Each structure stands twice: as C-alpha cells, then as structure tokens.
Coordinates of C-alpha atoms in Angstrom, one line a residue:
M13 CA 179.2 64.3 84.3
A14 CA 177.0 67.0 86.4
Y15 CA 176.4 64.3 88.8
F16 CA 178.1 61.2 90.9
G17 CA 175.2 59.6 93.0
S18 CA 173.8 62.2 95.0
L19 CA 176.6 64.9 94.8
R20 CA 176.6 67.6 92.4
Y21 CA 179.9 68.0 90.5
E22 CA 180.5 71.9 92.0
N23 CA 180.9 70.1 95.2
L24 CA 183.6 68.0 94.1
V25 CA 185.6 70.6 92.6
K26 CA 187.6 72.2 95.1
P27 CA 186.2 76.4 94.8
V28 CA 188.5 79.3 94.0
A29 CA 190.0 80.2 97.5
Q30 CA 191.3 83.7 96.3
G31 CA 190.7 86.4 93.8
S32 CA 187.9 88.3 92.6
W33 CA 184.3 86.4 92.5
L34 CA 183.6 89.5 90.2
D35 CA 186.3 89.5 87.5
G36 CA 188.3 86.2 88.0
S37 CA 191.2 84.8 90.2
S38 CA 193.6 87.0 88.1
C39 CA 191.9 90.0 90.3
P40 CA 192.4 90.9 94.0
G41 CA 189.5 89.7 96.0
P42 CA 189.1 90.2 99.8
T43 CA 191.8 89.5 102.3
K44 CA 191.2 87.3 105.4
E45 CA 191.1 89.9 107.6
D46 CA 188.3 91.7 105.7
L47 CA 186.1 88.3 105.8
R48 CA 187.0 88.1 109.6
I49 CA 185.5 91.4 110.3
L50 CA 182.3 91.2 107.6
K51 CA 181.4 87.9 110.0
D52 CA 182.0 89.3 113.3
D53 CA 178.9 90.5 114.7
S54 CA 180.9 92.0 117.5
I55 CA 183.3 94.5 116.3
A56 CA 182.8 98.3 116.3
P57 CA 181.3 100.2 113.4
A58 CA 184.5 101.7 111.3
K59 CA 182.4 105.0 110.7
E60 CA 179.6 107.1 112.5
P61 CA 176.5 107.4 109.9
L62 CA 176.8 110.7 107.9
R63 CA 173.4 112.2 109.0
L64 CA 172.3 113.3 105.7
E65 CA 168.9 113.7 104.3
V66 CA 167.5 110.7 102.5
P67 CA 167.1 112.9 99.1
A68 CA 170.8 113.7 99.3
A69 CA 172.1 110.8 100.0
A70 CA 169.6 109.1 97.0
K71 CA 171.4 112.3 94.9
L72 CA 175.4 111.2 96.0
M73 CA 174.5 107.8 94.9
L74 CA 172.8 108.5 91.8
E75 CA 175.3 110.9 90.5
S76 CA 178.0 108.7 91.2
L77 CA 176.8 105.8 89.3
E78 CA 176.2 108.3 86.6
Q79 CA 179.3 110.0 86.7
S80 CA 181.4 106.7 86.5
S81 CA 179.1 105.7 83.6
Y82 CA 179.1 102.4 86.1
K83 CA 178.1 99.3 83.8
R84 CA 178.9 95.5 84.7
G85 CA 177.9 92.8 81.8
H86 CA 179.8 89.7 83.5
V87 CA 180.4 88.1 86.8
D88 CA 182.5 85.0 86.8
A89 CA 180.9 83.4 90.2
L90 CA 177.8 83.6 87.7
D91 CA 179.0 82.4 84.4
T92 CA 177.3 79.2 83.8
T93 CA 181.1 77.7 82.6
T94 CA 183.0 78.6 85.8
Q95 CA 179.8 79.0 88.3
H96 CA 181.0 75.4 89.4
L97 CA 184.3 76.3 90.8
Y98 CA 182.3 79.0 93.4
S99 CA 180.3 78.0 96.5
R100 CA 177.1 79.2 96.8
H101 CA 177.2 79.8 100.3
D102 CA 180.5 81.7 100.3
L103 CA 179.1 84.1 97.3
P104 CA 177.8 86.5 99.5
F105 CA 180.7 86.8 101.7
Q106 CA 183.4 86.9 98.3
V107 CA 181.7 89.5 96.6
F108 CA 180.4 92.3 99.3
D109 CA 183.5 94.5 99.4
D110 CA 184.0 94.5 95.7
L111 CA 180.2 95.7 95.4
D112 CA 180.5 98.0 97.9
K113 CA 183.8 99.5 96.4
E114 CA 181.9 99.8 92.8
L115 CA 178.6 101.0 93.5
F116 CA 178.4 102.5 96.9
R117 CA 181.8 104.2 97.2
G118 CA 182.9 101.8 99.6
M119 CA 180.6 103.2 102.5
L120 CA 179.7 100.0 103.7
K121 CA 183.2 98.3 104.6
G122 CA 183.5 98.0 108.1
N123 CA 180.3 99.3 108.8
V124 CA 178.2 96.1 108.2
Y125 CA 177.8 92.6 110.2
L126 CA 176.8 89.8 107.0
A127 CA 175.1 86.6 108.2
V128 CA 172.6 84.0 106.7
S129 CA 169.6 83.4 109.2
S130 CA 166.8 81.2 109.0
L131 CA 164.5 83.7 107.8
D132 CA 160.8 83.4 106.6
R133 CA 160.8 81.7 103.1
D134 CA 159.0 84.9 102.0
Y135 CA 161.8 87.0 103.0
P136 CA 164.9 86.7 101.1
G137 CA 166.9 89.1 103.3
M138 CA 166.6 91.8 106.1
T139 CA 168.6 94.8 107.1
T140 CA 168.6 95.8 111.1
R141 CA 169.7 99.1 112.6
P142 CA 172.8 99.1 114.7
G143 CA 172.7 97.9 118.3
S144 CA 168.8 96.4 117.7
K145 CA 168.0 93.4 120.0
H146 CA 165.8 92.2 117.2
R147 CA 165.9 88.3 116.8
G148 CA 168.7 87.8 119.3
L149 CA 170.9 90.5 117.3
R150 CA 173.1 92.6 119.5
G151 CA 176.0 93.9 117.3
P152 CA 177.2 97.7 117.3
R153 CA 177.0 97.6 113.7
T154 CA 174.3 97.1 110.7
T155 CA 173.2 93.6 110.1
I156 CA 172.4 92.3 107.0
E157 CA 170.8 88.9 107.1
L158 CA 170.0 86.4 103.9
S159 CA 167.7 83.5 104.2
K160 CA 169.2 80.0 104.6
Y161 CA 166.9 79.0 102.3
L162 CA 167.6 81.2 99.9
V163 CA 171.2 80.7 99.9
E164 CA 171.1 76.8 99.7
H165 CA 168.1 76.4 97.2
A166 CA 167.7 79.7 94.9
E167 CA 169.6 80.5 91.9
R168 CA 172.9 82.4 92.3
T169 CA 171.7 85.2 90.4
H170 CA 169.0 85.3 93.3
I171 CA 171.3 85.4 96.0
L172 CA 173.1 88.1 94.3
A173 CA 169.9 89.9 94.0
A174 CA 168.9 89.9 97.7
L175 CA 172.0 90.7 98.6
L176 CA 172.4 94.0 96.4
H177 CA 168.7 94.7 97.9
Q178 CA 169.6 94.6 101.5
M179 CA 173.0 96.6 100.8
I180 CA 170.9 99.7 99.4
H181 CA 169.2 99.6 102.8
A182 CA 172.6 99.2 104.5
Y183 CA 173.6 102.3 102.4
F184 CA 170.7 104.5 103.5
L185 CA 171.6 103.6 107.0
Q186 CA 175.2 104.3 107.0
C187 CA 174.3 108.3 105.0
C188 CA 171.4 109.3 107.2
G189 CA 171.3 107.1 110.6
H190 CA 168.2 105.1 111.5
R191 CA 164.5 106.5 112.9
N192 CA 162.0 104.3 113.8
E193 CA 159.0 103.8 111.0
G194 CA 156.2 106.4 111.4
A195 CA 158.4 108.8 113.7
L196 CA 158.7 111.9 112.5
G197 CA 162.5 113.6 112.1
T198 CA 165.5 112.8 110.3
G199 CA 167.0 109.6 109.4
C200 CA 166.2 106.8 107.5
D201 CA 163.3 104.4 108.3
L202 CA 164.0 101.0 106.3
T203 CA 160.9 101.4 104.1
H204 CA 161.1 101.0 100.4
H205 CA 160.8 105.1 100.1
H206 CA 161.4 107.1 96.8
G207 CA 165.0 107.5 97.5
F208 CA 165.6 104.0 97.9
S209 CA 163.3 102.9 95.1
S210 CA 165.1 105.0 92.8
V211 CA 168.7 103.9 93.6
L212 CA 167.5 100.2 93.3
Y213 CA 166.1 100.9 89.7
E214 CA 169.0 102.7 88.6
I215 CA 171.2 99.6 89.8
Q216 CA 169.0 97.4 88.0
D217 CA 169.5 99.1 84.7
R218 CA 173.7 99.3 85.1
F219 CA 174.4 95.5 86.5
L220 CA 173.8 92.8 84.4
K221 CA 170.8 94.7 82.7
G222 CA 168.8 92.1 80.8
K223 CA 170.5 89.0 82.5
F224 CA 170.0 89.7 86.1
P225 CA 166.3 89.0 88.0
S226 CA 164.6 91.8 90.0
L227 CA 166.1 93.5 92.4
W228 CA 162.8 93.2 94.4
G229 CA 162.9 89.6 94.6
Q230 CA 160.6 86.9 93.2
K231 CA 156.7 87.3 94.1
R232 CA 155.7 83.9 95.2
K233 CA 151.7 82.7 94.5
S234 CA 151.6 81.3 98.2
H235 CA 149.9 84.6 99.4
S236 CA 147.7 86.7 97.3
D237 CA 146.1 88.2 100.0
P238 CA 147.3 91.9 100.3
W239 CA 146.3 91.7 103.9
F240 CA 148.7 89.1 104.7
T241 CA 152.5 89.9 105.8
P242 CA 154.1 87.3 107.6
G243 CA 155.4 88.6 111.4
R244 CA 158.6 90.4 111.1
G245 CA 159.5 91.5 114.6
E246 CA 160.3 94.9 116.2
P247 CA 160.7 97.8 114.3
G248 CA 164.2 98.6 113.1
S249 CA 164.7 96.1 110.6
S250 CA 163.7 95.9 106.6
D251 CA 160.3 94.6 105.7
C252 CA 161.0 92.9 102.4
Y253 CA 158.3 90.6 102.1
V254 CA 158.3 89.6 98.5
N255 CA 154.6 90.1 97.4
K256 CA 154.9 93.8 99.4
Q257 CA 153.7 96.6 97.4
R258 CA 156.5 98.7 95.3
L259 CA 156.4 102.2 94.0
S260 CA 156.8 102.1 90.1
K261 CA 159.9 103.2 88.2
A262 CA 157.6 106.1 86.5
D263 CA 156.8 107.3 90.2
C264 CA 160.7 107.2 91.0
E265 CA 161.6 109.2 87.8
V266 CA 159.2 112.0 88.4
W267 CA 160.6 112.0 92.1
V268 CA 164.1 112.5 90.8
K269 CA 163.2 114.7 88.3
R270 CA 161.1 117.1 90.6
G271 CA 162.4 116.2 94.2
L272 CA 166.4 116.2 93.6
T273 CA 166.9 118.9 90.9
R274 CA 167.5 121.4 94.0
V275 CA 169.2 119.2 96.2
K276 CA 172.5 120.4 97.4
T277 CA 174.7 117.2 98.4
P278 CA 177.9 117.4 100.6
Q279 CA 181.5 118.4 98.7
T280 CA 183.0 115.6 99.9
Q281 CA 181.7 112.2 99.9
T282 CA 183.0 111.4 103.2
A283 CA 182.4 114.6 105.0
G284 CA 182.5 113.4 108.3
P285 CA 180.1 112.0 111.2
R286 CA 177.9 115.8 111.3
A287 CA 177.9 116.2 107.2
T288 CA 174.6 117.7 106.3
S289 CA 173.2 118.5 103.2
H290 CA 172.9 122.2 102.2
A291 CA 169.2 121.8 101.6
S292 CA 168.8 121.4 105.7
S293 CA 171.4 124.1 106.6
P294 CA 170.3 127.3 107.5
K295 CA 170.2 130.5 105.1
P296 CA 170.1 134.1 106.1
I297 CA 166.2 134.8 106.3
S298 CA 167.1 138.1 104.8
Q299 CA 168.2 136.6 101.5
Y300 CA 166.1 133.8 101.3
L301 CA 163.0 132.3 101.1
H302 CA 161.9 128.4 101.5
L303 CA 159.8 126.2 99.2
I304 CA 157.9 123.2 100.1
E305 CA 158.1 120.8 97.4
P306 CA 155.0 118.1 97.4
E307 CA 157.9 115.0 97.1
G308 CA 160.7 116.4 99.0
S309 CA 161.2 116.1 102.4
A310 CA 163.0 119.2 103.1
P311 CA 162.5 123.0 102.4
V312 CA 164.3 123.8 99.1
P313 CA 166.0 127.6 99.6
R314 CA 165.9 129.8 96.9
L315 CA 167.6 133.6 96.6
R316 CA 164.8 136.1 97.2
T317 CA 166.0 138.1 93.9
D318 CA 165.0 134.4 92.2
Y319 CA 161.5 134.3 93.7
L320 CA 159.6 135.7 90.6
Q321 CA 156.2 136.7 92.3
P322 CA 155.7 140.2 93.8
G323 CA 156.1 140.7 97.5
S324 CA 152.8 142.5 97.8
S325 CA 151.1 138.9 96.4
Y326 CA 152.4 136.5 99.5
V327 CA 152.7 136.7 103.0
E328 CA 155.6 134.7 104.8
L329 CA 155.4 132.1 107.3
I330 CA 158.0 131.9 109.7
F331 CA 159.3 128.7 111.4
D332 CA 162.5 127.7 112.4
N333 CA 164.0 131.1 111.6
R334 CA 163.0 130.3 108.0
A335 CA 160.6 132.2 105.8
F336 CA 157.9 130.0 103.5
P337 CA 156.2 132.3 100.9
L338 CA 152.2 131.7 101.0
S339 CA 149.6 133.6 98.5
K340 CA 147.3 135.9 100.8
E341 CA 144.6 134.6 99.0
R342 CA 145.1 131.5 101.1
I343 CA 144.4 133.2 104.2
R344 CA 141.4 135.5 103.5
G345 CA 138.8 134.3 105.5
I346 CA 140.7 132.9 108.1
P347 CA 140.2 134.8 111.1
T348 CA 143.1 133.7 113.1
L349 CA 145.9 134.2 110.9
Q350 CA 144.3 137.5 109.8
R351 CA 144.6 138.6 113.2
L352 CA 148.3 137.3 113.4
L353 CA 149.0 139.0 110.1
N354 CA 147.4 142.1 111.5
T355 CA 149.3 142.2 114.9
S356 CA 153.0 141.9 113.0
G357 CA 152.6 144.7 111.0
T358 CA 155.3 142.8 108.6
G359 CA 154.0 140.7 106.5
R360 CA 154.9 137.5 108.6
I361 CA 153.6 135.1 110.8
T362 CA 155.5 133.0 113.2
I363 CA 154.5 129.4 113.3
P364 CA 155.3 127.9 117.1
S365 CA 155.9 124.6 115.4
T366 CA 157.8 122.1 117.2
S367 CA 158.7 120.0 114.1
Y368 CA 159.0 120.6 110.4
D369 CA 156.4 117.8 109.4
E370 CA 153.9 119.5 112.0
F371 CA 154.7 122.6 110.2
R372 CA 154.3 121.0 106.7
G373 CA 150.7 120.0 107.8
L374 CA 149.6 123.4 108.3
Y375 CA 151.3 124.6 105.4
S376 CA 149.5 122.1 103.5
F377 CA 146.2 122.5 104.9
L378 CA 146.5 126.3 103.7
Q379 CA 147.5 125.3 100.6
R380 CA 145.3 122.4 99.4
G381 CA 142.7 122.2 102.2
D382 CA 144.5 119.0 103.5
Y383 CA 148.0 117.3 104.7
A384 CA 149.7 114.3 103.8
P385 CA 149.4 111.4 104.5
S386 CA 146.4 111.1 102.6
L387 CA 143.6 109.1 104.2
D388 CA 142.8 107.9 100.8
L389 CA 146.0 105.9 101.6
L390 CA 144.1 103.7 103.6
N391 CA 141.4 102.6 101.1
S392 CA 144.7 101.6 98.7
M393 CA 146.0 99.4 101.8
G394 CA 143.2 96.7 101.0
S395 CA 139.5 96.3 101.0
V396 CA 137.4 98.5 103.2
P397 CA 134.5 96.8 105.1
S398 CA 130.9 98.0 104.0
G399 CA 129.8 100.8 106.2
A400 CA 133.5 101.0 108.0
T401 CA 133.8 104.4 109.8
G402 CA 136.1 105.7 112.2
P403 CA 137.3 105.9 114.8
P404 CA 140.0 103.2 113.3
C405 CA 140.1 99.8 115.2
I406 CA 143.4 98.9 115.7
L407 CA 144.7 96.2 113.5
Q408 CA 148.0 94.2 113.6
P409 CA 150.9 96.4 113.0
Q410 CA 152.3 96.7 109.4
T411 CA 155.6 98.2 108.7
G412 CA 156.0 101.1 106.1
T413 CA 152.5 102.7 107.0
P414 CA 152.2 106.0 107.0
P415 CA 152.0 108.0 110.5
F416 CA 148.0 108.8 110.3
L417 CA 147.9 109.1 114.0
L418 CA 150.9 111.3 115.3
T419 CA 150.2 113.4 112.1
D420 CA 146.8 113.9 112.9
I421 CA 147.6 114.4 117.0
R422 CA 150.6 116.8 116.1
V423 CA 148.7 119.1 113.8
Y424 CA 145.8 119.1 116.2
R425 CA 148.3 120.4 119.0
L426 CA 149.8 123.1 116.7
A427 CA 146.0 124.2 115.6
R428 CA 145.0 124.4 119.4
E429 CA 148.2 126.4 120.2
M430 CA 147.4 129.3 117.3
S431 CA 143.8 128.8 117.9
F432 CA 143.5 127.6 114.4
Q433 CA 139.8 126.7 114.8
E434 CA 139.5 125.2 111.1
L435 CA 142.7 123.1 111.0
R436 CA 141.5 122.0 114.8
I437 CA 138.3 120.9 113.5
H438 CA 140.1 119.1 110.1
A439 CA 142.7 117.2 112.1
L440 CA 139.9 116.0 114.6
S441 CA 137.6 115.0 111.5
R442 CA 140.8 113.0 109.7
L443 CA 140.8 111.0 113.2
N444 CA 136.9 110.4 113.1
R445 CA 137.2 109.2 109.2
Q446 CA 140.1 106.6 109.8
W447 CA 138.3 103.2 109.8
C448 CA 141.7 101.2 110.6
T449 CA 145.0 101.6 111.7
H450 CA 148.2 99.7 111.9
N451 CA 150.1 102.3 113.5
D452 CA 151.4 102.1 117.1
P453 CA 148.5 103.1 119.3
I454 CA 150.8 103.4 122.4
E455 CA 153.0 105.9 120.6
A456 CA 149.2 108.0 120.2
L457 CA 148.5 107.4 123.6
E458 CA 151.9 108.6 124.8
E459 CA 151.6 111.9 122.5
I460 CA 148.2 112.7 124.0
Y461 CA 148.7 112.2 127.5
H462 CA 152.7 112.6 128.3
K463 CA 153.7 115.3 125.6
L464 CA 150.6 117.5 125.0
G465 CA 150.4 120.3 127.2
P466 CA 147.0 120.3 129.4
K467 CA 145.5 123.1 127.1
H468 CA 146.0 121.0 124.0
R469 CA 144.4 118.0 125.6
D470 CA 141.2 119.6 125.9
T471 CA 137.9 117.6 126.0
D472 CA 136.9 117.0 122.1
L473 CA 140.5 115.2 121.8
R474 CA 139.9 113.0 125.4
D475 CA 136.7 112.3 124.2
W476 CA 137.7 110.7 120.8
V477 CA 140.2 108.7 123.0
K478 CA 137.7 107.2 124.8
A479 CA 135.3 106.8 121.7
W480 CA 138.3 105.1 120.1
L481 CA 139.1 102.9 122.8
M482 CA 135.2 101.5 122.8
V483 CA 135.5 100.9 119.1
K484 CA 134.9 97.0 118.1
I485 CA 136.7 94.9 116.1
P486 CA 135.5 94.0 112.6
K487 CA 134.5 90.3 112.6
R488 CA 135.9 89.8 109.2
D489 CA 139.1 88.7 111.3
V490 CA 137.2 85.9 113.7
E491 CA 140.0 84.8 115.4
Y492 CA 141.4 88.1 116.1
A493 CA 138.1 89.5 116.6
K494 CA 137.0 86.7 119.2
L495 CA 140.4 87.4 121.6
Y496 CA 140.3 91.1 121.1
P497 CA 136.9 92.5 120.8
T498 CA 137.4 96.0 121.3
N499 CA 140.3 98.4 120.9
L500 CA 140.8 98.2 124.6
A501 CA 141.5 94.5 124.9
V502 CA 143.7 94.9 122.0
L503 CA 146.1 97.3 124.2
Q504 CA 145.5 95.5 127.3
K505 CA 145.7 91.5 125.8
S506 CA 147.8 91.5 122.8
Y507 CA 151.2 90.2 122.8
D508 CA 152.2 93.4 120.4
W509 CA 151.1 96.1 123.2
K510 CA 150.1 94.8 126.5
D511 CA 153.7 95.3 127.8
R512 CA 153.9 98.8 126.8
Y513 CA 150.2 99.7 127.5
Q514 CA 151.2 98.3 131.3
R515 CA 154.1 101.0 131.5
L516 CA 152.2 104.0 130.0
R517 CA 149.3 103.1 132.6
E518 CA 152.1 103.0 135.7
R519 CA 152.8 106.6 134.8
G520 CA 149.4 107.6 135.9
G521 CA 147.8 111.3 134.9
E522 CA 144.3 111.6 132.9
L523 CA 144.8 108.3 130.8
I524 CA 143.7 106.3 134.3
T525 CA 140.9 108.5 134.8
D526 CA 139.7 108.0 130.6
V527 CA 140.5 104.4 130.7
D528 CA 138.4 104.0 133.8
A529 CA 135.5 106.0 132.5
V530 CA 135.7 104.0 129.4
E531 CA 135.7 100.6 131.5
R532 CA 132.9 101.9 133.3
E533 CA 130.6 102.8 130.1
M534 CA 131.4 99.5 128.6
A535 CA 130.4 97.6 131.8
E536 CA 127.5 99.6 131.9
K537 CA 126.4 98.8 128.1
A538 CA 126.9 95.3 128.4
A539 CA 124.8 94.8 131.6
A540 CA 122.1 96.8 130.0
A541 CA 122.2 94.4 127.1
A542 CA 122.1 91.2 129.3
Y543 CA 119.0 92.6 131.2
A544 CA 117.4 94.6 127.8
I545 CA 113.2 93.8 127.5
P546 CA 113.1 93.8 123.6
T547 CA 111.4 96.8 122.6
A548 CA 108.4 97.3 120.1
P549 CA 109.1 99.1 116.9
G550 CA 107.5 102.4 116.5
P551 CA 105.8 104.6 119.1
Q552 CA 103.9 102.3 120.9
Q553 CA 102.4 103.1 124.4
L554 CA 103.2 100.3 126.8
P555 CA 100.4 98.8 129.2
E556 CA 100.3 100.3 132.3
F557 CA 101.3 97.1 134.4
Y558 CA 104.8 97.1 132.4
P559 CA 106.5 99.4 134.6
I560 CA 105.9 97.3 137.7
L561 CA 105.9 93.9 136.0
P562 CA 105.2 91.4 137.3
D563 CA 102.1 92.2 139.2
A564 CA 100.0 90.2 140.9
R565 CA 96.6 91.9 140.0
I566 CA 96.6 90.1 136.7
S567 CA 97.3 86.2 135.8
A568 CA 99.9 85.3 133.7
A569 CA 97.7 84.3 130.7
E570 CA 96.6 88.1 130.7
F571 CA 100.1 89.7 131.1
L572 CA 100.9 87.2 128.2
A573 CA 98.5 88.4 125.7
G574 CA 98.8 91.8 126.5
M575 CA 102.7 92.1 125.8
A576 CA 102.3 89.6 123.2
G577 CA 100.0 92.2 121.5
Y578 CA 102.4 95.1 122.4
F579 CA 105.6 93.2 121.0
P580 CA 104.5 91.4 117.7
F581 CA 107.6 92.1 115.8
A582 CA 110.2 92.0 118.5
P583 CA 113.7 89.9 118.1
V584 CA 113.5 86.3 119.3
H585 CA 116.3 83.6 119.3
G586 CA 116.8 81.7 116.1
Q587 CA 114.6 84.5 114.1
A588 CA 115.6 88.3 112.5
P589 CA 114.1 91.2 113.8
G590 CA 110.8 92.0 112.1
V591 CA 109.7 88.2 112.0
P592 CA 106.5 88.0 113.8
W593 CA 107.0 86.2 116.8
G594 CA 103.3 84.3 117.3
R595 CA 102.0 83.8 120.7
R596 CA 104.0 80.6 121.4
G597 CA 107.2 82.2 120.5
F598 CA 106.7 85.2 123.5
E599 CA 105.7 82.6 125.8
T600 CA 109.0 80.9 125.3
W601 CA 111.0 84.0 126.0
A602 CA 108.9 85.6 128.5
G603 CA 109.4 82.3 130.5
R604 CA 113.2 82.8 130.5
Q605 CA 113.3 86.4 132.0
P606 CA 112.7 85.7 135.6
K607 CA 115.9 83.5 135.8
R608 CA 117.9 86.6 134.6
M609 CA 116.0 89.4 136.3
P610 CA 117.6 91.1 139.7
W611 CA 114.2 90.5 141.0
S612 CA 113.3 86.7 140.4
S613 CA 115.2 85.8 143.7
E614 CA 113.6 88.2 146.3
P615 CA 110.8 87.0 148.5
Q616 CA 108.3 89.5 147.4
W617 CA 108.2 87.7 143.8
E618 CA 108.8 84.3 144.8
T619 CA 105.1 84.0 145.7
K620 CA 103.9 85.7 142.5
L621 CA 106.1 84.0 140.2
T622 CA 105.0 80.2 141.9
A623 CA 101.1 81.7 141.5
W624 CA 101.8 82.4 137.8
R625 CA 102.9 78.8 137.5
D626 CA 100.0 77.1 139.0
E627 CA 97.8 78.6 136.9
G628 CA 98.7 76.5 133.6
T629 CA 100.4 79.2 131.6
A630 CA 103.0 78.3 129.2
W631 CA 105.9 79.9 131.7
D632 CA 109.0 77.3 130.5
F633 CA 111.5 77.7 133.5
E634 CA 114.3 75.6 131.4
E635 CA 117.3 74.7 133.7

C-alpha cells in the first residue's frame, strides 16, 4: 500500500542512515563530521581558490572526465524500487561529497556550505561567493542554496539536477576566484559563460544519460516575457532563473574546439593558492608572439618560429611585455599609429593600456572595425522600441549583461591617451547608439569622474554624461517611468542606486558641477514648457502687438480674432496637433493663459484684464 491516510509509505519506513546514497548501503557514505562541516556556515574554507583562468579550469574538468571515461548509469536513491528508503530532504547533503569526488576531483570538499532556503520558485538553486552578505549570508565559504519548494515538492531527479548545476558554479569559484558581473579582470563572474556551459553539457552526457532531466532546470510557462527576471539581490550570486537564455551545445562545442586547444593547464590539479595556467604566464618577448583568439579570454602564446607570416608583413603591438602581431595593412591610413611606428623605428608600437580587456578592444577595432561586446546583443535581449536611440535609458539591473558602458569608457580613455582619433570617435559613437542599459550606472560614473585623469575626461565625454542623465525613461513600463521619469531620477530615487549615488556625490569633483548643470537645464525646460504659448506651423509673421501681449490699444475681440487667424492649427487639450481649433477652442485656451502668465498678477495688467472681461468677450477664467 503506497498510502496510509495522509502519510506516504516512504515516510513510514526508516531511511537508510549510512552508506552511499549513490551506490547503496554496501558502499561508504559521508561521515557525521563531513555532514556537520557541510551544514555549518561559520567554518573557514579548507583551501584558497587556485586563481586559474576560466578556460584553464574548464579544460581541467573536461580532460578529467574524458581521461577517466566517467559514466554513471544508476543512483540507488533515485531507483524506483529503493528510493522510498531515502529521505528527499537529506538527499542533497548525503550525495554531495560522492558527487564532488566523482566529478569535481574533490575540489569542493570543505570549501562549500550547503543549505535549503526559501528561494523564488523560478530559482531551483543559487550559488553565492564567499563573504557575501546577500540575503543575510555571511559565511567565509562558497554558499549553495537549493529551493525549499523544490526539495519538498519536486521529483528527486530534479533535486539532484539543481544540486549538480550549483556545484558547477562552485567549482569555477574554487578554481578561479570571484569577480563581479561586468567587471574586467580575472576571476569567475557566476554567469553561464562558455566554460560553465561546456562543463554542464559534458556532465549531462555522462550522468544518467537519457534518464536525467536537464541540468538547466525545467522551464516554467508562468513568465514568457523575456524582459521579466525576478529580483535576485546584490552581485556575487548566480542568476539561475529557469527561463533565462542559454548557450547552445553547438556553441559550446565550437568554443571548446577553438578556444581550448592551445590552453595549457597546471601540471598538478592542486598546485596551491597561486597556481596559474601557462596561457597567462609571461613568455620571453624575444621568443614568443601572442595571439588573440575570438572566443578566448586570454592571449595564446606561440613561438616566433611557428608563426608562418613573414616578419615584413606585420607590426608588433607591445602590451604587458608581450608582442601581438598585426598586419601592416590594418594601420594604413591611421596617422596616429603610423607616427608611433615611424618614431619607434623598430616595427613595434607600445600600447599604454591599463588592462588586457582595454587592449583587446583596441586590437579588435584595428582588426575588424569594432570590439566586443557587440551592440547587436542589445537587440537580442528584448524588443527595441520604435525610434529608440541613445544615450541609453537606465533600466533595472540584469545579471549576465555584457559591460557595454565600462568597456566603451575605458576604450575611450585609451584612445585619448594615444591621440587615436578614429577609435575615440568610435567609442563615443557606441555610447550614443545604446538605447538602454542594464549595466551598473554608478560604476560608469565612478570610472569617468574618479578613475580617468582630467585629460581623458574631456568636454565630449562630460557632454555625453549630461545628455545621458537627461534621457527620459520609455513609457512602455508605465509605473517605472512614472516613478523615475529620467535617468537622473533613477539614480536619485531608485532603491538600486540612490545610496551609492549619494556617496559618489559626497566625493565632490566635476560630477557635482555637471549634475547641477543638468538640473538647471531640466528646470529651465520644464518652466519653458509650463509657460509656452503654442506657435503656428511654418514661417508665419506674428502680429505686431504679440511682443507686448496684452495691450490696451486693442479690444479683446480684436486680439482673439487676430491670434486665431495666425494660429489655426495649434494644439489644444483633447485634440491632436494639426486639428483646427475653431474660434471657440482658441478662446477657451486664451482665457486660461492670464492665470498662468507671470504678469497676470501685476497691478498694471489687472485693470486691462478686467476691462477685457467687461467687454463681454469669450475669456473664460475657470477656477
């Protein structure tokens, strides 16, 4: 009998307390001490991150699975004949160490805190970096949270799939360390990047193949809008929303083939806290050139003797004591680089970049006229409003969004440093062609006003900031646009940014000057709109009495007739522009103006307005 009253049979039978939940009670499982450490959020990590590059960490994982010929076709706790012996609530904790040993080479043991939490139902799980205070977490280790709703109601296979997904996130954190989404530099940003996705698809093919659900999670039909993403909190945690767009398996196969073939991995898998991949280690510039692969995150060294292009056909761009070959055809017609090349006399041009990502932007621009991230990605993230242009309106933050703003600002800095006018114009053009941004606007402002030197923060860039702050929020999201009508209002009032914006203002500098100028200009425009008199279409000459309106030399009837004749197609409340007013419509508008005009209460005009009303015209002074 499967049920007794409201109780399930599986809860009437005492679950297996010891042994492996993967292979059965005859095999060893986790000890009580192992389980205590896994559930205690105050324990320090057993090891520091290895500080590998993401491609190197991915290659280590893929090679390990390939060399071990790993396959698993059975899990005792999931078998329909035995699963009733195992508690679903204990399942993630009991299998964690065994999965870590089989799939992740024991990298996670002692370095992860595992918990079941009340997450949004659209999030099967979440991984958070060590030391984060996100949602009350404060532990020194990487935290994996599984959805309480998932653990209590989902099939066991889905619980295990969610656990494996989060363990892959934790693996990359342990191998690479953490960096925030959109930030440049080394580390793992907890997005579903090519490295993560490639490992996920490989495990999917080897773990209960054909009998196991997708490790991406089961998509829900409740939210089909691609713009919808439930709130997730501060950066530093994974965005595992079940309906989020994913990289395809075919894309990952191409990335593995092209991006990992030359990536060198450490000689030992536990080389210590400062182990690095050979791809990121300096090579003698006299012996090596470095190539930039389209999908690679680090330059690939190649012996000069293996580079097949003749030395006379390329120049060398020098960055970080490494030489990057570039065809001479690519710098023809660029006076800045030609001048630097002629000045050096060595066939080399030293690039004053402060980061590899900045240098890669310049290199990509020389190769193909643009650099990553492509602005085409903005169109793929949702429907673009008709007529939308830049500068971008600030929309709600969205994780995994490429760092459009920071990249363009930093490339602009490099172009100014080199007096590279073509690149400077292109970077500024990209800033003006983005119709929206989900990036961190405070990081962008901080980069411009506190990290760039005064010579890089020129008038053009500051003018762009002022235009950016005045951009109006599209009315497609009515409530959001009502709360925050402009980008400046978003920074000043929204929960996401207002505290950091205020702290940025307190640091002073040119930001205060520019924001004050923006507020003055916006106030002037608002005042002008409030007191504006509609103007007629086309170059019509105004009546001679218009500049000194109102004028006692004419009667109200003459004034109304004259103005109506000159403004037959001006807009009126309730009518679209271009619809003729008619005399009564114009008289109704004209009757309201004295109450809004600054001279309406001045003594010299009170007598004239009273006289106009006494003449019996159509002035209508409504309360």
